[in-house]
Amino acid sequence: MLVDEGVFAPYYDSESYYTTRAPRTIIGSKADGTICLITMDGRQADLGYYGTNQQEFNAFMKYYGISDAVLLDGGGSSTFFVRENNKFVIKNSPSDSTNTIHTDNKNDWRN
């Protein structure tokens, strides 16, 4: 857990996982039960996407009142997509240029 009932996981400034800016994806909830799905893009300085380190991401979650959260993914494969008009549409800018989501051709999100 990144956040458990408003208590944030320890931050270790001696470990690169916590200090390096990277893309991150979490699912979290607020005290009122609102579910939050968040993807932070990173590793694309030319687009202005730097990612966050753990301390920055904690500050973001605290600012938006997220009281419970779990890290789902991080790095280049962090991808946020939604279904629109019966197709899946990517809503962020994954830094990994390879297609890491696999579907059958009939429902391929890239179509």
mmCIF file of N, CA and C in Angstrom:
data_model
loop_
_atom_site.group_PDB
_atom_site.id
_atom_site.type_symbol
_atom_site.label_atom_id
_atom_site.label_comp_id
_atom_site.label_asym_id
_atom_site.label_seq_id
_atom_site.Cartn_x
_atom_site.Cartn_y
_atom_site.Cartn_z
ATOM 1 N N MET A 1 0.838 -1.180 0.000
ATOM 2 C CA MET A 1 0.000 0.000 0.000
ATOM 3 C C MET A 1 0.884 1.246 0.000
ATOM 4 N N LEU A 2 0.530 2.191 -0.842
ATOM 5 C CA LEU A 2 1.198 3.493 -0.806
ATOM 6 C C LEU A 2 0.625 4.348 0.309
ATOM 7 N N VAL A 3 -0.704 4.256 0.463
ATOM 8 C CA VAL A 3 -1.392 4.986 1.517
ATOM 9 C C VAL A 3 -2.413 4.032 2.126
ATOM 10 N N ASP A 4 -2.443 3.948 3.430
ATOM 11 C CA ASP A 4 -3.386 3.073 4.121
ATOM 12 C C ASP A 4 -4.068 3.882 5.218
ATOM 13 N N GLU A 5 -5.350 4.175 4.995
ATOM 14 C CA GLU A 5 -6.137 4.987 5.923
ATOM 15 C C GLU A 5 -5.437 6.306 6.257
ATOM 16 N N GLY A 6 -4.912 6.949 5.223
ATOM 17 C CA GLY A 6 -4.280 8.250 5.372
ATOM 18 C C GLY A 6 -2.833 8.226 5.816
ATOM 19 N N VAL A 7 -2.289 7.038 6.079
ATOM 20 C CA VAL A 7 -0.887 6.920 6.493
ATOM 21 C C VAL A 7 -0.066 6.503 5.276
ATOM 22 N N PHE A 8 0.903 7.335 4.920
ATOM 23 C CA PHE A 8 1.723 7.081 3.740
ATOM 24 C C PHE A 8 2.842 6.101 4.071
ATOM 25 N N ALA A 9 3.178 5.260 3.092
ATOM 26 C CA ALA A 9 4.273 4.306 3.254
ATOM 27 C C ALA A 9 5.572 5.067 3.481
ATOM 28 N N PRO A 10 6.528 4.461 4.166
ATOM 29 C CA PRO A 10 7.808 5.132 4.420
ATOM 30 C C PRO A 10 8.500 5.524 3.118
ATOM 31 N N TYR A 11 9.232 6.606 3.186
ATOM 32 C CA TYR A 11 10.000 7.116 2.051
ATOM 33 C C TYR A 11 11.478 6.964 2.390
ATOM 34 N N TYR A 12 12.209 6.251 1.552
ATOM 35 C CA TYR A 12 13.627 6.006 1.790
ATOM 36 C C TYR A 12 14.444 6.769 0.760
ATOM 37 N N ASP A 13 15.027 7.897 1.156
ATOM 38 C CA ASP A 13 15.750 8.718 0.195
ATOM 39 C C ASP A 13 17.086 8.119 -0.226
ATOM 40 N N SER A 14 17.435 6.966 0.318
ATOM 41 C CA SER A 14 18.675 6.294 -0.078
ATOM 42 C C SER A 14 18.435 5.266 -1.189
ATOM 43 N N GLU A 15 17.184 5.033 -1.579
ATOM 44 C CA GLU A 15 16.873 4.042 -2.609
ATOM 45 C C GLU A 15 16.341 4.741 -3.854
ATOM 46 N N SER A 16 16.881 4.374 -5.008
ATOM 47 C CA SER A 16 16.534 5.072 -6.251
ATOM 48 C C SER A 16 15.062 4.940 -6.613
ATOM 49 N N TYR A 17 14.401 3.846 -6.220
ATOM 50 C CA TYR A 17 12.972 3.698 -6.531
ATOM 51 C C TYR A 17 12.183 4.889 -5.984
ATOM 52 N N TYR A 18 12.550 5.356 -4.821
ATOM 53 C CA TYR A 18 11.819 6.437 -4.168
ATOM 54 C C TYR A 18 12.230 7.822 -4.661
ATOM 55 N N THR A 19 13.446 7.953 -5.172
ATOM 56 C CA THR A 19 13.961 9.271 -5.530
ATOM 57 C C THR A 19 13.932 9.559 -7.028
ATOM 58 N N THR A 20 13.842 8.535 -7.861
ATOM 59 C CA THR A 20 13.862 8.701 -9.308
ATOM 60 C C THR A 20 12.473 9.059 -9.831
ATOM 61 N N ARG A 21 12.411 10.062 -10.674
ATOM 62 C CA ARG A 21 11.147 10.403 -11.329
ATOM 63 C C ARG A 21 10.859 9.365 -12.406
ATOM 64 N N ALA A 22 9.632 8.861 -12.384
ATOM 65 C CA ALA A 22 9.230 7.833 -13.336
ATOM 66 C C ALA A 22 7.719 7.903 -13.531
ATOM 67 N N PRO A 23 7.224 7.332 -14.634
ATOM 68 C CA PRO A 23 5.777 7.214 -14.798
ATOM 69 C C PRO A 23 5.227 6.319 -13.681
ATOM 70 N N ARG A 24 4.032 6.624 -13.211
ATOM 71 C CA ARG A 24 3.420 5.837 -12.140
ATOM 72 C C ARG A 24 1.916 5.759 -12.359
ATOM 73 N N THR A 25 1.309 4.625 -11.981
ATOM 74 C CA THR A 25 -0.136 4.437 -12.052
ATOM 75 C C THR A 25 -0.618 3.878 -10.727
ATOM 76 N N ILE A 26 -1.661 4.484 -10.182
ATOM 77 C CA ILE A 26 -2.225 4.008 -8.921
ATOM 78 C C ILE A 26 -3.741 3.910 -9.011
ATOM 79 N N ILE A 27 -4.302 3.099 -8.133
ATOM 80 C CA ILE A 27 -5.732 3.123 -7.853
ATOM 81 C C ILE A 27 -5.842 3.500 -6.388
ATOM 82 N N GLY A 28 -6.726 4.421 -6.119
ATOM 83 C CA GLY A 28 -6.881 4.891 -4.750
ATOM 84 C C GLY A 28 -8.319 5.237 -4.466
ATOM 85 N N SER A 29 -8.563 5.613 -3.217
ATOM 86 C CA SER A 29 -9.899 6.050 -2.836
ATOM 87 C C SER A 29 -9.793 7.191 -1.833
ATOM 88 N N LYS A 30 -10.853 7.987 -1.821
ATOM 89 C CA LYS A 30 -10.966 9.082 -0.863
ATOM 90 C C LYS A 30 -11.842 8.610 0.297
ATOM 91 N N ALA A 31 -11.854 9.380 1.364
ATOM 92 C CA ALA A 31 -12.635 9.021 2.544
ATOM 93 C C ALA A 31 -14.126 8.881 2.229
ATOM 94 N N ASP A 32 -14.623 9.633 1.227
ATOM 95 C CA ASP A 32 -16.045 9.563 0.881
ATOM 96 C C ASP A 32 -16.372 8.392 -0.038
ATOM 97 N N GLY A 33 -15.360 7.569 -0.380
ATOM 98 C CA GLY A 33 -15.580 6.394 -1.223
ATOM 99 C C GLY A 33 -15.289 6.623 -2.693
ATOM 100 N N THR A 34 -14.977 7.849 -3.100
ATOM 101 C CA THR A 34 -14.641 8.138 -4.493
ATOM 102 C C THR A 34 -13.406 7.331 -4.894
ATOM 103 N N ILE A 35 -13.493 6.615 -6.019
ATOM 104 C CA ILE A 35 -12.374 5.831 -6.540
ATOM 105 C C ILE A 35 -11.575 6.703 -7.506
ATOM 106 N N CYS A 36 -10.258 6.669 -7.381
ATOM 107 C CA CYS A 36 -9.368 7.470 -8.224
ATOM 108 C C CYS A 36 -8.411 6.552 -8.976
ATOM 109 N N LEU A 37 -8.354 6.712 -10.273
ATOM 110 C CA LEU A 37 -7.380 6.026 -11.122
ATOM 111 C C LEU A 37 -6.482 7.108 -11.702
ATOM 112 N N ILE A 38 -5.180 7.019 -11.415
ATOM 113 C CA ILE A 38 -4.267 8.094 -11.801
ATOM 114 C C ILE A 38 -3.050 7.518 -12.499
ATOM 115 N N THR A 39 -2.709 8.091 -13.644
ATOM 116 C CA THR A 39 -1.475 7.763 -14.338
ATOM 117 C C THR A 39 -0.699 9.047 -14.544
ATOM 118 N N MET A 40 0.539 9.039 -14.094
ATOM 119 C CA MET A 40 1.447 10.169 -14.292
ATOM 120 C C MET A 40 2.442 9.773 -15.375
ATOM 121 N N ASP A 41 2.472 10.527 -16.458
ATOM 122 C CA ASP A 41 3.428 10.245 -17.526
ATOM 123 C C ASP A 41 4.823 10.698 -17.122
ATOM 124 N N GLY A 42 5.838 10.100 -17.741
ATOM 125 C CA GLY A 42 7.208 10.471 -17.456
ATOM 126 C C GLY A 42 8.163 9.982 -18.526
ATOM 127 N N ARG A 43 9.438 10.292 -18.309
ATOM 128 C CA ARG A 43 10.531 9.903 -19.217
ATOM 129 C C ARG A 43 10.365 10.462 -20.623
ATOM 130 N N GLN A 44 9.681 11.605 -20.729
ATOM 131 C CA GLN A 44 9.481 12.256 -22.018
ATOM 132 C C GLN A 44 9.661 13.766 -21.831
ATOM 133 N N ALA A 45 10.869 14.153 -21.504
ATOM 134 C CA ALA A 45 11.156 15.559 -21.215
ATOM 135 C C ALA A 45 10.793 16.463 -22.385
ATOM 136 N N ASP A 46 10.953 15.969 -23.619
ATOM 137 C CA ASP A 46 10.628 16.782 -24.790
ATOM 138 C C ASP A 46 9.141 17.139 -24.848
ATOM 139 N N LEU A 47 8.300 16.368 -24.160
ATOM 140 C CA LEU A 47 6.867 16.656 -24.094
ATOM 141 C C LEU A 47 6.471 17.311 -22.769
ATOM 142 N N GLY A 48 7.450 17.489 -21.884
ATOM 143 C CA GLY A 48 7.167 18.066 -20.580
ATOM 144 C C GLY A 48 6.661 17.060 -19.567
ATOM 145 N N TYR A 49 6.862 15.769 -19.824
ATOM 146 C CA TYR A 49 6.429 14.701 -18.920
ATOM 147 C C TYR A 49 7.661 14.130 -18.233
ATOM 148 N N TYR A 50 7.790 14.414 -16.947
ATOM 149 C CA TYR A 50 8.978 13.997 -16.213
ATOM 150 C C TYR A 50 8.705 12.861 -15.234
ATOM 151 N N GLY A 51 7.456 12.566 -14.970
ATOM 152 C CA GLY A 51 7.116 11.576 -13.967
ATOM 153 C C GLY A 51 7.218 12.177 -12.577
ATOM 154 N N THR A 52 7.107 11.343 -11.578
ATOM 155 C CA THR A 52 7.219 11.803 -10.201
ATOM 156 C C THR A 52 8.079 10.829 -9.417
ATOM 157 N N ASN A 53 8.729 11.350 -8.389
ATOM 158 C CA ASN A 53 9.353 10.433 -7.449
ATOM 159 C C ASN A 53 8.304 10.120 -6.388
ATOM 160 N N GLN A 54 8.616 9.245 -5.466
ATOM 161 C CA GLN A 54 7.601 8.825 -4.510
ATOM 162 C C GLN A 54 7.141 9.972 -3.611
ATOM 163 N N GLN A 55 8.055 10.829 -3.224
ATOM 164 C CA GLN A 55 7.699 11.950 -2.359
ATOM 165 C C GLN A 55 6.735 12.908 -3.078
ATOM 166 N N GLU A 56 6.987 13.181 -4.363
ATOM 167 C CA GLU A 56 6.102 14.046 -5.138
ATOM 168 C C GLU A 56 4.726 13.408 -5.318
ATOM 169 N N PHE A 57 4.724 12.106 -5.564
ATOM 170 C CA PHE A 57 3.448 11.415 -5.756
ATOM 171 C C PHE A 57 2.656 11.393 -4.456
ATOM 172 N N ASN A 58 3.335 11.214 -3.325
ATOM 173 C CA ASN A 58 2.657 11.282 -2.030
ATOM 174 C C ASN A 58 2.013 12.648 -1.830
ATOM 175 N N ALA A 59 2.741 13.710 -2.182
ATOM 176 C CA ALA A 59 2.206 15.066 -2.039
ATOM 177 C C ALA A 59 0.973 15.245 -2.927
ATOM 178 N N PHE A 60 1.011 14.702 -4.132
ATOM 179 C CA PHE A 60 -0.126 14.765 -5.055
ATOM 180 C C PHE A 60 -1.342 14.073 -4.446
ATOM 181 N N MET A 61 -1.136 12.873 -3.925
ATOM 182 C CA MET A 61 -2.256 12.123 -3.344
ATOM 183 C C MET A 61 -2.810 12.834 -2.114
ATOM 184 N N LYS A 62 -1.935 13.380 -1.308
ATOM 185 C CA LYS A 62 -2.372 14.111 -0.113
ATOM 186 C C LYS A 62 -3.186 15.340 -0.524
ATOM 187 N N TYR A 63 -2.728 16.076 -1.530
ATOM 188 C CA TYR A 63 -3.412 17.269 -2.004
ATOM 189 C C TYR A 63 -4.844 16.952 -2.453
ATOM 190 N N TYR A 64 -5.019 15.814 -3.138
ATOM 191 C CA TYR A 64 -6.332 15.435 -3.651
ATOM 192 C C TYR A 64 -7.138 14.574 -2.677
ATOM 193 N N GLY A 65 -6.648 14.393 -1.477
ATOM 194 C CA GLY A 65 -7.416 13.709 -0.443
ATOM 195 C C GLY A 65 -7.529 12.214 -0.603
ATOM 196 N N ILE A 66 -6.553 11.606 -1.243
ATOM 197 C CA ILE A 66 -6.574 10.154 -1.405
ATOM 198 C C ILE A 66 -6.090 9.517 -0.108
ATOM 199 N N SER A 67 -6.956 8.706 0.496
ATOM 200 C CA SER A 67 -6.645 8.146 1.811
ATOM 201 C C SER A 67 -6.166 6.706 1.757
ATOM 202 N N ASP A 68 -6.396 6.021 0.657
ATOM 203 C CA ASP A 68 -5.911 4.649 0.453
ATOM 204 C C ASP A 68 -5.468 4.523 -0.993
ATOM 205 N N ALA A 69 -4.313 3.900 -1.234
ATOM 206 C CA ALA A 69 -3.831 3.767 -2.613
ATOM 207 C C ALA A 69 -2.853 2.612 -2.740
ATOM 208 N N VAL A 70 -2.855 2.028 -3.929
ATOM 209 C CA VAL A 70 -1.943 0.947 -4.276
ATOM 210 C C VAL A 70 -1.291 1.286 -5.613
ATOM 211 N N LEU A 71 0.013 1.092 -5.710
ATOM 212 C CA LEU A 71 0.718 1.281 -6.976
ATOM 213 C C LEU A 71 0.405 0.108 -7.884
ATOM 214 N N LEU A 72 -0.125 0.392 -9.068
ATOM 215 C CA LEU A 72 -0.448 -0.663 -10.031
ATOM 216 C C LEU A 72 0.701 -0.916 -10.990
ATOM 217 N N ASP A 73 1.328 0.140 -11.436
ATOM 218 C CA ASP A 73 2.348 0.010 -12.455
ATOM 219 C C ASP A 73 3.248 1.232 -12.378
ATOM 220 N N GLY A 74 4.389 1.097 -12.910
ATOM 221 C CA GLY A 74 5.308 2.216 -12.995
ATOM 222 C C GLY A 74 6.233 1.982 -14.162
ATOM 223 N N GLY A 75 6.813 3.039 -14.659
ATOM 224 C CA GLY A 75 7.732 2.903 -15.777
ATOM 225 C C GLY A 75 7.039 3.062 -17.110
ATOM 226 N N GLY A 76 7.739 2.649 -18.138
ATOM 227 C CA GLY A 76 7.306 2.878 -19.506
ATOM 228 C C GLY A 76 6.014 2.224 -19.923
ATOM 229 N N SER A 77 5.595 1.197 -19.204
ATOM 230 C CA SER A 77 4.367 0.519 -19.591
ATOM 231 C C SER A 77 3.125 1.113 -18.930
ATOM 232 N N SER A 78 3.264 2.139 -18.104
ATOM 233 C CA SER A 78 2.091 2.770 -17.486
ATOM 234 C C SER A 78 1.188 3.313 -18.573
ATOM 235 N N THR A 79 0.022 2.724 -18.695
ATOM 236 C CA THR A 79 -0.912 3.095 -19.760
ATOM 237 C C THR A 79 -2.309 3.244 -19.178
ATOM 238 N N PHE A 80 -2.974 4.333 -19.525
ATOM 239 C CA PHE A 80 -4.332 4.587 -19.067
ATOM 240 C C PHE A 80 -5.214 4.654 -20.300
ATOM 241 N N PHE A 81 -6.166 3.727 -20.396
ATOM 242 C CA PHE A 81 -7.065 3.781 -21.532
ATOM 243 C C PHE A 81 -8.493 3.574 -21.079
ATOM 244 N N VAL A 82 -9.421 4.107 -21.881
ATOM 245 C CA VAL A 82 -10.841 4.021 -21.599
ATOM 246 C C VAL A 82 -11.554 3.532 -22.852
ATOM 247 N N ARG A 83 -12.772 3.082 -22.655
ATOM 248 C CA ARG A 83 -13.580 2.644 -23.790
ATOM 249 C C ARG A 83 -14.410 3.831 -24.267
ATOM 250 N N GLU A 84 -14.271 4.168 -25.538
ATOM 251 C CA GLU A 84 -15.049 5.229 -26.164
ATOM 252 C C GLU A 84 -15.609 4.715 -27.476
ATOM 253 N N ASN A 85 -16.912 4.849 -27.641
ATOM 254 C CA ASN A 85 -17.556 4.407 -28.889
ATOM 255 C C ASN A 85 -17.142 2.995 -29.271
ATOM 256 N N ASN A 86 -17.151 2.104 -28.299
ATOM 257 C CA ASN A 86 -16.864 0.685 -28.507
ATOM 258 C C ASN A 86 -15.419 0.405 -28.909
ATOM 259 N N LYS A 87 -14.522 1.352 -28.649
ATOM 260 C CA LYS A 87 -13.095 1.150 -28.882
ATOM 261 C C LYS A 87 -12.332 1.587 -27.646
ATOM 262 N N PHE A 88 -11.186 0.996 -27.420
ATOM 263 C CA PHE A 88 -10.317 1.423 -26.332
ATOM 264 C C PHE A 88 -9.386 2.514 -26.844
ATOM 265 N N VAL A 89 -9.309 3.610 -26.097
ATOM 266 C CA VAL A 89 -8.523 4.770 -26.490
ATOM 267 C C VAL A 89 -7.523 5.085 -25.381
ATOM 268 N N ILE A 90 -6.254 5.191 -25.745
ATOM 269 C CA ILE A 90 -5.218 5.547 -24.776
ATOM 270 C C ILE A 90 -5.344 7.025 -24.448
ATOM 271 N N LYS A 91 -5.333 7.351 -23.152
ATOM 272 C CA LYS A 91 -5.520 8.734 -22.706
ATOM 273 C C LYS A 91 -4.242 9.352 -22.149
ATOM 274 N N ASN A 92 -3.152 8.638 -22.176
ATOM 275 C CA ASN A 92 -1.895 9.219 -21.697
ATOM 276 C C ASN A 92 -0.825 9.006 -22.760
ATOM 277 N N SER A 93 0.403 9.263 -22.408
ATOM 278 C CA SER A 93 1.513 9.134 -23.345
ATOM 279 C C SER A 93 2.548 8.166 -22.766
ATOM 280 N N PRO A 94 2.333 6.844 -22.956
ATOM 281 C CA PRO A 94 3.287 5.866 -22.412
ATOM 282 C C PRO A 94 4.683 6.097 -22.996
ATOM 283 N N SER A 95 5.697 6.048 -22.145
ATOM 284 C CA SER A 95 7.056 6.287 -22.631
ATOM 285 C C SER A 95 7.656 5.055 -23.299
ATOM 286 N N ASP A 96 7.077 3.897 -23.067
ATOM 287 C CA ASP A 96 7.522 2.665 -23.724
ATOM 288 C C ASP A 96 6.841 2.624 -25.086
ATOM 289 N N SER A 97 7.607 2.706 -26.144
ATOM 290 C CA SER A 97 7.017 2.784 -27.483
ATOM 291 C C SER A 97 6.501 1.454 -28.005
ATOM 292 N N THR A 98 6.728 0.373 -27.273
ATOM 293 C CA THR A 98 6.233 -0.920 -27.730
ATOM 294 C C THR A 98 4.808 -1.121 -27.267
ATOM 295 N N ASN A 99 4.056 -1.905 -27.994
ATOM 296 C CA ASN A 99 2.683 -2.219 -27.608
ATOM 297 C C ASN A 99 2.723 -3.365 -26.609
ATOM 298 N N THR A 100 2.417 -3.070 -25.366
ATOM 299 C CA THR A 100 2.501 -4.085 -24.328
ATOM 300 C C THR A 100 1.143 -4.630 -23.929
ATOM 301 N N ILE A 101 0.082 -4.102 -24.535
ATOM 302 C CA ILE A 101 -1.255 -4.606 -24.255
ATOM 303 C C ILE A 101 -1.646 -5.516 -25.403
ATOM 304 N N HIS A 102 -2.039 -6.735 -25.082
ATOM 305 C CA HIS A 102 -2.367 -7.712 -26.106
ATOM 306 C C HIS A 102 -3.852 -8.045 -26.059
ATOM 307 N N THR A 103 -4.503 -7.982 -27.204
ATOM 308 C CA THR A 103 -5.908 -8.334 -27.301
ATOM 309 C C THR A 103 -6.089 -9.159 -28.566
ATOM 310 N N ASP A 104 -7.268 -9.768 -28.714
ATOM 311 C CA ASP A 104 -7.528 -10.431 -29.988
ATOM 312 C C ASP A 104 -7.815 -9.347 -31.033
ATOM 313 N N ASN A 105 -7.683 -9.671 -32.307
ATOM 314 C CA ASN A 105 -7.815 -8.682 -33.377
ATOM 315 C C ASN A 105 -9.174 -8.009 -33.418
ATOM 316 N N LYS A 106 -10.227 -8.732 -33.046
ATOM 317 C CA LYS A 106 -11.582 -8.189 -33.113
ATOM 318 C C LYS A 106 -11.748 -6.962 -32.205
ATOM 319 N N ASN A 107 -11.099 -6.975 -31.038
ATOM 320 C CA ASN A 107 -11.253 -5.882 -30.092
ATOM 321 C C ASN A 107 -9.937 -5.126 -29.875
ATOM 322 N N ASP A 108 -9.080 -5.153 -30.849
ATOM 323 C CA ASP A 108 -7.764 -4.545 -30.691
ATOM 324 C C ASP A 108 -7.891 -3.053 -30.424
ATOM 325 N N TRP A 109 -7.311 -2.586 -29.332
ATOM 326 C CA TRP A 109 -7.405 -1.181 -28.925
ATOM 327 C C TRP A 109 -6.699 -0.242 -29.892
ATOM 328 N N ARG A 110 -5.812 -0.783 -30.747
ATOM 329 C CA ARG A 110 -5.075 0.073 -31.686
ATOM 330 C C ARG A 110 -5.870 0.389 -32.937
ATOM 331 N N ASN A 111 -6.997 -0.298 -33.150
ATOM 332 C CA ASN A 111 -7.804 -0.067 -34.364
ATOM 333 C C ASN A 111 -8.576 1.225 -34.274
#
